[in-house]
Tab-separated table of C-alpha atoms in Angstrom:
chain	number	residue	atom	x	y	z
A	1	MET	CA	36.663	-17.725	-14.573
A	2	PRO	CA	33.670	-16.328	-12.585
A	3	ALA	CA	30.198	-17.185	-13.803
A	4	PRO	CA	28.319	-14.369	-15.560
A	5	PRO	CA	25.712	-12.630	-13.392
A	6	THR	CA	22.178	-13.888	-13.714
A	7	ARG	CA	19.325	-11.582	-14.645
A	8	GLY	CA	18.167	-11.385	-11.025
A	9	THR	CA	21.686	-10.695	-9.743
A	10	ALA	CA	22.208	-7.945	-12.326
A	11	LEU	CA	18.922	-6.290	-11.354
A	12	ARG	CA	19.755	-6.394	-7.640
A	13	HIS	CA	23.143	-4.842	-8.400
A	14	GLN	CA	21.505	-2.092	-10.466
A	15	LEU	CA	18.960	-1.320	-7.723
A	16	ALA	CA	21.748	-1.217	-5.143
A	17	GLU	CA	23.580	1.342	-7.292
A	18	LEU	CA	20.411	3.444	-7.495
A	19	ARG	CA	19.930	3.725	-3.739
A	20	GLY	CA	23.678	3.855	-2.955
A	21	PRO	CA	26.012	0.837	-2.988
A	22	ASP	CA	26.475	0.783	0.795
A	23	VAL	CA	22.897	1.783	1.713
A	24	PRO	CA	20.743	-1.089	3.018
A	25	PRO	CA	17.404	-1.480	1.226
A	26	ARG	CA	14.258	-0.312	2.961
A	27	PRO	CA	11.820	-3.241	3.056
A	28	LEU	CA	8.643	-2.954	1.032
A	29	ASP	CA	5.730	-3.546	3.415
A	30	ALA	CA	2.043	-4.219	2.809
A	31	ARG	CA	1.043	-0.618	3.520
A	32	ALA	CA	3.393	0.599	0.776
A	33	LEU	CA	2.191	-2.114	-1.601
A	34	ALA	CA	-1.436	-1.153	-1.008
A	35	ALA	CA	-0.579	2.475	-1.809
A	36	LEU	CA	1.380	1.377	-4.891
A	37	ALA	CA	-1.548	-0.719	-6.086
A	38	ALA	CA	-3.818	2.310	-5.680
A	39	ASN	CA	-1.602	4.288	-8.096
A	40	PRO	CA	-0.120	1.744	-10.532
A	41	GLY	CA	0.740	4.391	-13.122
A	42	CYS	CA	3.380	6.028	-10.911
A	43	ALA	CA	6.716	4.736	-12.214
A	44	ARG	CA	8.550	6.902	-9.684
A	45	ARG	CA	7.077	5.152	-6.668
A	46	ALA	CA	7.419	1.712	-8.267
A	47	LEU	CA	11.139	2.244	-8.877
A	48	LEU	CA	11.939	3.839	-5.519
A	49	ASP	CA	10.045	1.168	-3.584
A	50	GLY	CA	11.508	-1.607	-5.726
A	51	ALA	CA	15.034	-0.303	-5.112
A	52	GLY	CA	14.397	0.011	-1.364
A	53	VAL	CA	15.049	3.776	-1.296
A	54	ASP	CA	14.182	5.520	1.970
A	55	LYS	CA	11.609	7.984	0.611
A	56	THR	CA	11.351	9.849	3.928
A	57	ALA	CA	15.061	10.680	3.865
A	58	LEU	CA	14.882	11.417	0.139
A	59	ALA	CA	12.015	13.879	0.622
A	60	SER	CA	14.000	15.701	3.311
A	61	SER	CA	17.067	15.880	1.054
A	62	LEU	CA	14.899	17.346	-1.707
A	63	GLY	CA	13.667	20.070	0.639
A	64	SER	CA	10.100	18.741	0.803
A	65	PRO	CA	9.922	16.827	4.113
A	66	SER	CA	6.738	14.912	4.757
A	67	GLY	CA	4.858	14.415	7.997
A	68	PHE	CA	3.695	11.031	6.717
A	69	GLY	CA	4.049	8.232	9.246
A	70	GLN	CA	2.873	6.941	12.618
A	71	SER	CA	3.554	8.758	15.882
A	72	GLN	CA	5.821	7.115	18.441
A	73	PHE	CA	2.987	7.077	20.972
A	74	ALA	CA	0.624	5.303	18.566
A	75	PHE	CA	3.383	2.828	17.692
A	76	MET	CA	4.011	1.946	21.349
A	77	ARG	CA	0.294	1.705	22.093
A	78	GLY	CA	-0.205	-0.616	19.144
A	79	ASN	CA	2.660	-2.890	20.214
A	80	ALA	CA	1.312	-3.104	23.760
A	81	PHE	CA	-2.178	-4.007	22.532
A	82	GLU	CA	-0.825	-6.630	20.130
A	83	ALA	CA	1.226	-8.246	22.898
A	84	ARG	CA	-1.879	-8.429	25.085
A	85	VAL	CA	-3.932	-10.062	22.330
A	86	LYS	CA	-1.238	-12.674	21.633
A	87	ALA	CA	-0.487	-13.511	25.284
A	88	ASP	CA	-0.803	-17.083	26.587
A	89	GLY	CA	-0.084	-18.676	23.234
A	90	GLY	CA	-2.636	-16.506	21.448
A	91	ALA	CA	-5.566	-17.964	23.410
A	92	GLU	CA	-7.638	-14.759	23.136
A	93	LEU	CA	-6.814	-14.292	19.477
A	94	LEU	CA	-7.781	-17.854	18.597
A	95	ARG	CA	-11.001	-17.515	20.620
A	96	LEU	CA	-11.918	-14.422	18.598
A	97	THR	CA	-11.019	-16.183	15.344
A	98	HIS	CA	-13.251	-19.136	16.163
A	99	GLY	CA	-16.068	-16.867	17.305
A	100	ARG	CA	-16.093	-14.776	14.130
A	101	LEU	CA	-14.996	-17.282	11.470
A	102	GLY	CA	-15.415	-20.812	12.855
A	103	GLY	CA	-13.390	-23.393	11.006
A	104	GLY	CA	-13.424	-26.227	13.524
A	105	PRO	CA	-13.997	-27.031	17.199
A	106	GLU	CA	-13.427	-24.340	19.798
A	107	PRO	CA	-9.708	-23.943	20.577
A	108	VAL	CA	-8.548	-25.201	23.957
A	109	PRO	CA	-6.076	-22.889	25.731
A	110	GLY	CA	-2.594	-24.374	25.809
A	111	GLU	CA	-3.289	-26.966	23.123
A	112	SER	CA	-2.786	-24.789	20.049
A	113	ALA	CA	0.515	-24.744	18.166
A	114	VAL	CA	2.675	-21.628	17.905
A	115	PRO	CA	5.641	-22.686	15.708
A	116	ASP	CA	9.022	-21.007	15.857
A	117	LEU	CA	9.478	-19.047	12.614
A	118	SER	CA	12.967	-17.698	13.251
A	119	ALA	CA	15.516	-18.117	10.444
A	120	ALA	CA	18.387	-16.246	8.843
A	121	GLY	CA	17.294	-13.373	6.606
A	122	PRO	CA	13.906	-12.696	5.027
A	123	GLU	CA	14.319	-15.491	2.474
A	124	GLY	CA	14.993	-17.983	5.269
A	125	ARG	CA	12.024	-16.755	7.295
A	126	ALA	CA	9.750	-16.967	4.244
A	127	ALA	CA	10.848	-20.558	3.627
A	128	ARG	CA	10.341	-21.424	7.296
A	129	THR	CA	6.863	-19.867	7.207
A	130	ALA	CA	5.913	-21.884	4.114
A	131	LEU	CA	7.052	-25.077	5.852
A	132	ALA	CA	5.102	-24.219	9.021
A	133	LEU	CA	1.959	-23.517	6.990
A	134	ARG	CA	2.294	-26.863	5.208
A	135	GLU	CA	2.744	-28.743	8.502
A	136	ALA	CA	-0.104	-26.889	10.233
A	137	THR	CA	-2.557	-27.468	7.386
A	138	GLY	CA	-2.409	-31.220	7.843
A	139	SER	CA	-2.339	-31.223	11.648
A	140	GLY	CA	-6.098	-30.903	12.158
A	141	GLY	CA	-5.667	-28.407	14.998
A	142	TRP	CA	-5.415	-24.683	15.624
A	143	THR	CA	-2.092	-23.037	14.758
A	144	LEU	CA	-1.049	-19.427	15.276
A	145	LEU	CA	1.789	-18.062	13.152
A	146	ASP	CA	3.081	-14.971	14.940
A	147	HIS	CA	4.602	-12.460	12.494
A	148	PRO	CA	5.185	-14.909	9.627
A	149	MET	CA	7.188	-13.827	6.591
A	150	LEU	CA	5.581	-13.972	3.150
A	151	ALA	CA	7.136	-13.265	-0.246
A	152	LEU	CA	5.385	-11.604	-3.166
A	153	ASP	CA	6.778	-10.704	-6.577
A	154	VAL	CA	6.111	-7.026	-7.322
A	155	ALA	CA	7.042	-5.636	-10.737
A	156	GLY	CA	9.839	-8.169	-11.055
A	157	THR	CA	11.358	-7.730	-7.583
A	158	PRO	CA	10.598	-9.759	-4.434
A	159	ALA	CA	8.805	-8.044	-1.550
A	160	PHE	CA	8.869	-9.631	1.903
A	161	LEU	CA	5.755	-9.010	3.950
A	162	GLU	CA	5.123	-9.563	7.660
A	163	PRO	CA	1.462	-9.715	8.733
A	164	ASP	CA	0.594	-9.461	12.411
A	165	ALA	CA	-0.525	-13.093	12.390
A	166	VAL	CA	-1.913	-15.926	10.278
A	167	VAL	CA	-4.234	-18.530	11.784
A	168	VAL	CA	-4.549	-22.063	10.406
A	169	HIS	CA	-7.941	-23.573	11.265
A	170	PRO	CA	-8.529	-27.268	12.022
A	171	ASP	CA	-10.355	-27.526	8.668
A	172	GLY	CA	-7.134	-26.446	6.905
A	173	GLY	CA	-8.213	-22.898	6.033
A	174	TRP	CA	-5.854	-19.929	6.433
A	175	THR	CA	-6.877	-16.547	7.848
A	176	VAL	CA	-4.983	-13.248	7.848
A	177	VAL	CA	-5.163	-11.357	11.145
A	178	GLU	CA	-4.770	-7.578	11.341
A	179	ILE	CA	-4.343	-6.089	14.826
A	180	LYS	CA	-4.967	-2.342	15.050
A	181	SER	CA	-4.960	0.068	17.978
A	182	PHE	CA	-7.917	2.211	16.840
A	183	PRO	CA	-11.109	1.488	18.823
A	184	MET	CA	-14.135	-0.487	17.707
A	185	ILE	CA	-17.090	1.265	19.328
A	186	ASP	CA	-20.390	-0.598	19.585
A	187	GLY	CA	-19.135	-3.126	17.051
A	188	SER	CA	-17.985	-0.659	14.392
A	189	ALA	CA	-14.844	1.370	13.705
A	190	ASP	CA	-13.853	4.363	11.618
A	191	ALA	CA	-14.687	3.451	8.006
A	192	ALA	CA	-11.541	5.044	6.539
A	193	LYS	CA	-9.286	3.162	8.947
A	194	VAL	CA	-11.097	-0.113	8.341
A	195	GLY	CA	-10.753	0.436	4.587
A	196	ALA	CA	-7.011	1.031	4.915
A	197	ALA	CA	-6.650	-2.108	7.057
A	198	ALA	CA	-8.645	-4.115	4.496
A	199	ARG	CA	-6.394	-2.989	1.629
A	200	GLN	CA	-3.326	-3.905	3.652
A	201	ALA	CA	-4.770	-7.298	4.611
A	202	ALA	CA	-5.605	-7.976	0.953
A	203	VAL	CA	-1.894	-7.751	0.121
A	204	TYR	CA	-1.155	-10.378	2.794
A	205	ALA	CA	-3.967	-12.602	1.501
A	206	LEU	CA	-2.539	-12.348	-2.019
A	207	ALA	CA	0.909	-13.375	-0.749
A	208	LEU	CA	-0.675	-16.304	1.135
A	209	GLU	CA	-2.370	-17.429	-2.067
A	210	ARG	CA	1.042	-17.606	-3.721
A	211	VAL	CA	2.245	-19.919	-0.935
A	212	ALA	CA	-0.887	-22.078	-1.210
A	213	GLU	CA	-0.481	-22.406	-4.999
A	214	ARG	CA	2.863	-24.153	-4.516
A	215	MET	CA	1.315	-26.908	-2.377
A	216	GLU	CA	0.119	-30.221	-3.784
A	217	ASN	CA	-3.410	-29.758	-2.415
A	218	PRO	CA	-3.784	-25.969	-2.126
A	219	PRO	CA	-5.639	-24.995	1.067
A	220	ARG	CA	-8.293	-22.298	1.125
A	221	VAL	CA	-7.118	-18.780	1.910
A	222	ARG	CA	-10.157	-17.200	3.516
A	223	HIS	CA	-11.412	-13.986	1.911
A	224	HIS	CA	-12.633	-12.772	5.297
A	225	VAL	CA	-9.759	-11.430	7.393
A	226	LEU	CA	-9.960	-10.934	11.145
A	227	LEU	CA	-9.661	-7.308	12.255
A	228	VAL	CA	-8.829	-7.107	15.969
A	229	CYS	CA	-9.218	-3.763	17.786
A	230	PRO	CA	-9.693	-2.454	21.351
A	231	LYS	CA	-13.307	-2.705	22.484
A	232	ASP	CA	-14.777	0.757	22.964
A	233	PHE	CA	-12.112	2.688	24.907
A	234	SER	CA	-10.724	-0.207	26.919
A	235	ASN	CA	-7.689	-2.464	26.472
A	236	PHE	CA	-9.901	-5.508	25.938
A	237	ALA	CA	-9.961	-6.962	22.435
A	238	THR	CA	-12.874	-7.380	20.093
A	239	ALA	CA	-12.886	-8.471	16.473
A	240	SER	CA	-14.770	-8.295	13.216
A	241	ALA	CA	-14.633	-10.406	10.059
A	242	VAL	CA	-13.900	-8.121	7.095
A	243	ASP	CA	-14.605	-9.301	3.555
A	244	VAL	CA	-11.613	-8.297	1.383
A	245	ARG	CA	-12.644	-9.915	-1.912
A	246	LYS	CA	-13.062	-6.527	-3.593
A	247	GLN	CA	-9.726	-5.211	-2.278
A	248	LEU	CA	-8.034	-8.489	-3.219
A	249	SER	CA	-9.337	-8.299	-6.783
A	250	VAL	CA	-8.257	-4.661	-7.168
A	251	THR	CA	-4.809	-5.326	-5.678
A	252	ARG	CA	-4.228	-8.352	-7.899
A	253	ARG	CA	-5.229	-6.411	-11.015
A	254	GLN	CA	-3.292	-3.244	-10.173
A	255	LEU	CA	-0.072	-5.020	-9.221
A	256	ALA	CA	-0.232	-6.897	-12.518
A	257	ARG	CA	-0.387	-3.525	-14.314
A	258	LEU	CA	2.812	-2.216	-12.755
A	259	THR	CA	5.646	-1.595	-15.177
A	260	ARG	CA	8.530	-3.895	-14.327
A	261	VAL	CA	11.166	-2.171	-12.230
A	262	GLU	CA	13.964	-3.319	-14.538
A	263	ASP	CA	12.255	-1.617	-17.506
A	264	ILE	CA	11.975	1.664	-15.599
A	265	ALA	CA	15.583	1.456	-14.412
A	266	ALA	CA	16.830	0.729	-17.942
A	267	SER	CA	15.395	4.042	-19.194
A	268	LEU	CA	17.347	6.176	-16.693
A	269	PRO	CA	20.446	8.188	-17.651
A	270	GLU	CA	23.699	6.495	-16.776
A	271	GLY	CA	24.958	7.352	-13.298
A	272	THR	CA	21.516	8.131	-11.868
A	273	THR	CA	21.412	7.657	-8.087
A	274	PHE	CA	18.974	8.333	-5.267
A	275	ASP	CA	21.653	8.206	-2.585
A	276	VAL	CA	20.383	10.802	-0.091
A	277	ARG	CA	23.966	11.867	0.659
A	278	ARG	CA	24.249	13.401	-2.810
A	279	PRO	CA	23.605	17.159	-3.386
A	280	ALA	CA	19.975	18.266	-3.575
A	281	GLU	CA	20.339	19.416	-7.205
A	282	GLU	CA	21.591	15.991	-8.267
A	283	LEU	CA	18.826	14.208	-6.362
A	284	THR	CA	16.190	16.476	-7.867
A	285	ALA	CA	17.428	15.666	-11.373
A	286	ALA	CA	17.399	11.942	-10.563
A	287	VAL	CA	13.856	12.041	-9.211
A	288	GLU	CA	12.577	14.112	-12.129
A	289	ALA	CA	14.076	11.563	-14.554
A	290	VAL	CA	11.396	9.077	-13.438
A	291	PRO	CA	7.787	9.899	-14.455
A	292	ALA	CA	5.318	10.383	-11.615
A	293	THR	CA	1.533	10.285	-11.522
A	294	TYR	CA	0.515	12.628	-8.720
A	295	ALA	CA	-2.976	12.839	-7.257
A	296	PRO	CA	-4.177	14.466	-3.998
A	297	GLU	CA	-4.689	10.970	-2.557
A	298	CYS	CA	-0.898	10.597	-2.529
A	299	LEU	CA	-0.701	13.003	0.422
A	300	ALA	CA	-2.003	10.263	2.720
A	301	ALA	CA	0.120	7.467	1.298
A	302	CYS	CA	3.493	8.632	-0.036
A	303	GLU	CA	6.445	10.389	1.555
A	304	LEU	CA	7.285	12.218	-1.698
A	305	ALA	CA	3.780	13.629	-2.121
A	306	PHE	CA	4.708	17.229	-1.240
A	307	HIS	CA	7.539	17.270	-3.761
A	308	CYS	CA	5.388	15.750	-6.506
A	309	ARG	CA	2.497	18.124	-5.706
A	310	ASP	CA	4.731	21.178	-6.085
A	311	ARG	CA	6.008	19.911	-9.442
A	312	ALA	CA	2.488	19.088	-10.651
A	313	ARG	CA	1.289	22.582	-9.716
A	314	ASP	CA	4.290	24.238	-11.357
A	315	GLU	CA	3.593	22.378	-14.588
A	316	GLY	CA	-0.171	22.965	-14.370
A	317	GLU	CA	-1.043	19.264	-14.423
A	318	VAL	CA	-4.741	18.481	-14.179
A	319	THR	CA	-3.957	15.500	-11.909
A	320	SER	CA	-3.215	17.975	-9.104
A	321	LEU	CA	-6.978	18.602	-8.969
A	322	GLY	CA	-7.829	14.927	-8.465
A	323	ARG	CA	-8.176	11.709	-10.474
A	324	SER	CA	-11.942	12.127	-10.973
A	325	ILE	CA	-11.488	15.558	-12.605
A	326	ARG	CA	-8.622	14.226	-14.712
A	327	GLY	CA	-10.861	11.426	-15.940
A	328	GLU	CA	-13.576	13.880	-17.015
A	329	LEU	CA	-11.220	16.023	-19.107
A	330	GLY	CA	-10.072	13.405	-21.622
A	331	GLY	CA	-7.065	14.584	-23.630
A	332	LEU	CA	-6.747	17.914	-21.799
A	333	THR	CA	-3.829	17.297	-19.460
A	334	THR	CA	-2.907	20.804	-18.244
A	335	ILE	CA	-4.909	23.543	-16.569
A	336	GLY	CA	-3.799	25.939	-19.337
A	337	GLU	CA	-5.330	23.636	-21.968
A	338	VAL	CA	-8.550	23.428	-19.949
A	339	LEU	CA	-8.889	27.213	-19.612
A	340	SER	CA	-8.053	27.744	-23.275
A	341	ALA	CA	-10.676	25.192	-24.324
A	342	ALA	CA	-13.276	26.772	-22.038
A	343	LEU	CA	-12.631	30.224	-23.552
A	344	GLY	CA	-12.925	28.847	-27.082
A	345	THR	CA	-9.378	29.657	-28.156
A	346	SER	CA	-8.358	26.024	-28.639
A	347	GLY	CA	-9.749	22.526	-28.598
A	348	ASP	CA	-12.015	20.481	-30.844
A	349	PRO	CA	-15.632	21.647	-30.397
A	350	ASP	CA	-16.795	18.094	-31.137
A	351	ASP	CA	-14.836	16.799	-28.119
A	352	PRO	CA	-17.388	16.176	-25.324
A	353	ALA	CA	-14.980	17.532	-22.695
A	354	VAL	CA	-14.385	20.730	-24.680
A	355	ALA	CA	-18.101	21.180	-25.336
A	356	ALA	CA	-18.900	20.723	-21.632
A	357	LEU	CA	-16.218	23.256	-20.645
A	358	ARG	CA	-17.538	25.858	-23.083
A	359	ARG	CA	-21.089	25.325	-21.895
A	360	ALA	CA	-19.950	25.728	-18.287
A	361	ALA	CA	-18.040	28.905	-19.165
A	362	SER	CA	-21.120	30.286	-20.897
A	363	LEU	CA	-23.343	29.539	-17.910
A	364	ARG	CA	-20.790	31.139	-15.597
A	365	SER	CA	-20.712	34.310	-17.702
A	366	GLU	CA	-24.517	34.491	-17.717
A	367	ALA	CA	-24.659	33.997	-13.953
A	368	LEU	CA	-22.057	36.695	-13.325
A	369	ALA	CA	-23.811	39.080	-15.685
A	370	GLY	CA	-27.127	38.447	-13.955
A	371	ALA	CA	-25.585	38.977	-10.553
A	372	GLY	CA	-24.076	42.261	-11.744
A	373	THR	CA	-27.443	43.457	-13.011
A	374	VAL	CA	-29.176	42.614	-9.744
A	375	ALA	CA	-26.490	44.365	-7.752
A	376	SER	CA	-26.663	47.427	-9.988
A	377	GLY	CA	-30.467	47.542	-9.787
A	378	GLY	CA	-30.385	47.185	-6.020
A	379	GLY	CA	-28.041	50.141	-5.771
A	380	SER	CA	-30.426	52.371	-7.806
A	381	ALA	CA	-33.365	51.454	-5.589
A	382	CYS	CA	-31.529	52.751	-2.588
């Protein structure tokens, strides 16, 4: 008699049914996790990412294709720059790490360790990475882990993450390395791009902390990550130490707030599927069965943003105007409610949001009346 399925096995089977039984899962990367942490109230994204649904293909099937993603040219340029930085056993990368973060004597080219992290499947690679980190921490030398695999539990499902590199210092400390193809001009780079890289690196640092916690003497995961970019407009590398303590704290808190994927999946109607081969009407019903929390910031981070924006506008949701405006309006959740409160036809006058709206409407009416009077007087003078 076969053994009953475990809780984890049952969940994996349910998620496989949601994306399509013969559809391979799309891996959840650090960029997606950073975006998910920035919008923890969106059950739709949490479920789709947890189930490994290809949101780009899903958006196209829904009739709302997204231009979200990296161009092929930028992808190739980034790979070429990364290969250059890691050449010769990562000598240049380790030199930059020592120069910006220290952590021991200067690395000697050819004497640093670059362990083989190959293994079968993401679970095998994650286990091999954990073993390599443990061995490197006690070696007393420089070690470069090229594309290690880290595991992180997200809303009850494992996510496997692959940073560009992790460096183990002779003093036993661990550093996340992010290699980007955007330029660093005169020692500084575009603030928005650096911020995005910092949020992504914070996810890797959090996953590294989970590995360190399982060791007998947990090593220090450095809160400064190394951001490596082209210097000015050349192909030569330069680097900066980026403090990600704030991003790490926010990511840790927001991921902890995520509703567990199994709880979201349990609330869906029986037979729900996000298999992109299904008819558009069926997919639309499946997507709408999962609550979403849209905000304009989603346009830069989620493949389904256009679809969710259209639905939010159709339903008059205040979130379509931005999270800051939504926060100022309290219990008023639709644009219709806001306009009605401003006109005095509904709403509690003791509610600060309602009172502010009515005051603003009054000031607007006075301004328009004054402008009309000026315009009328000006016409008479002529």
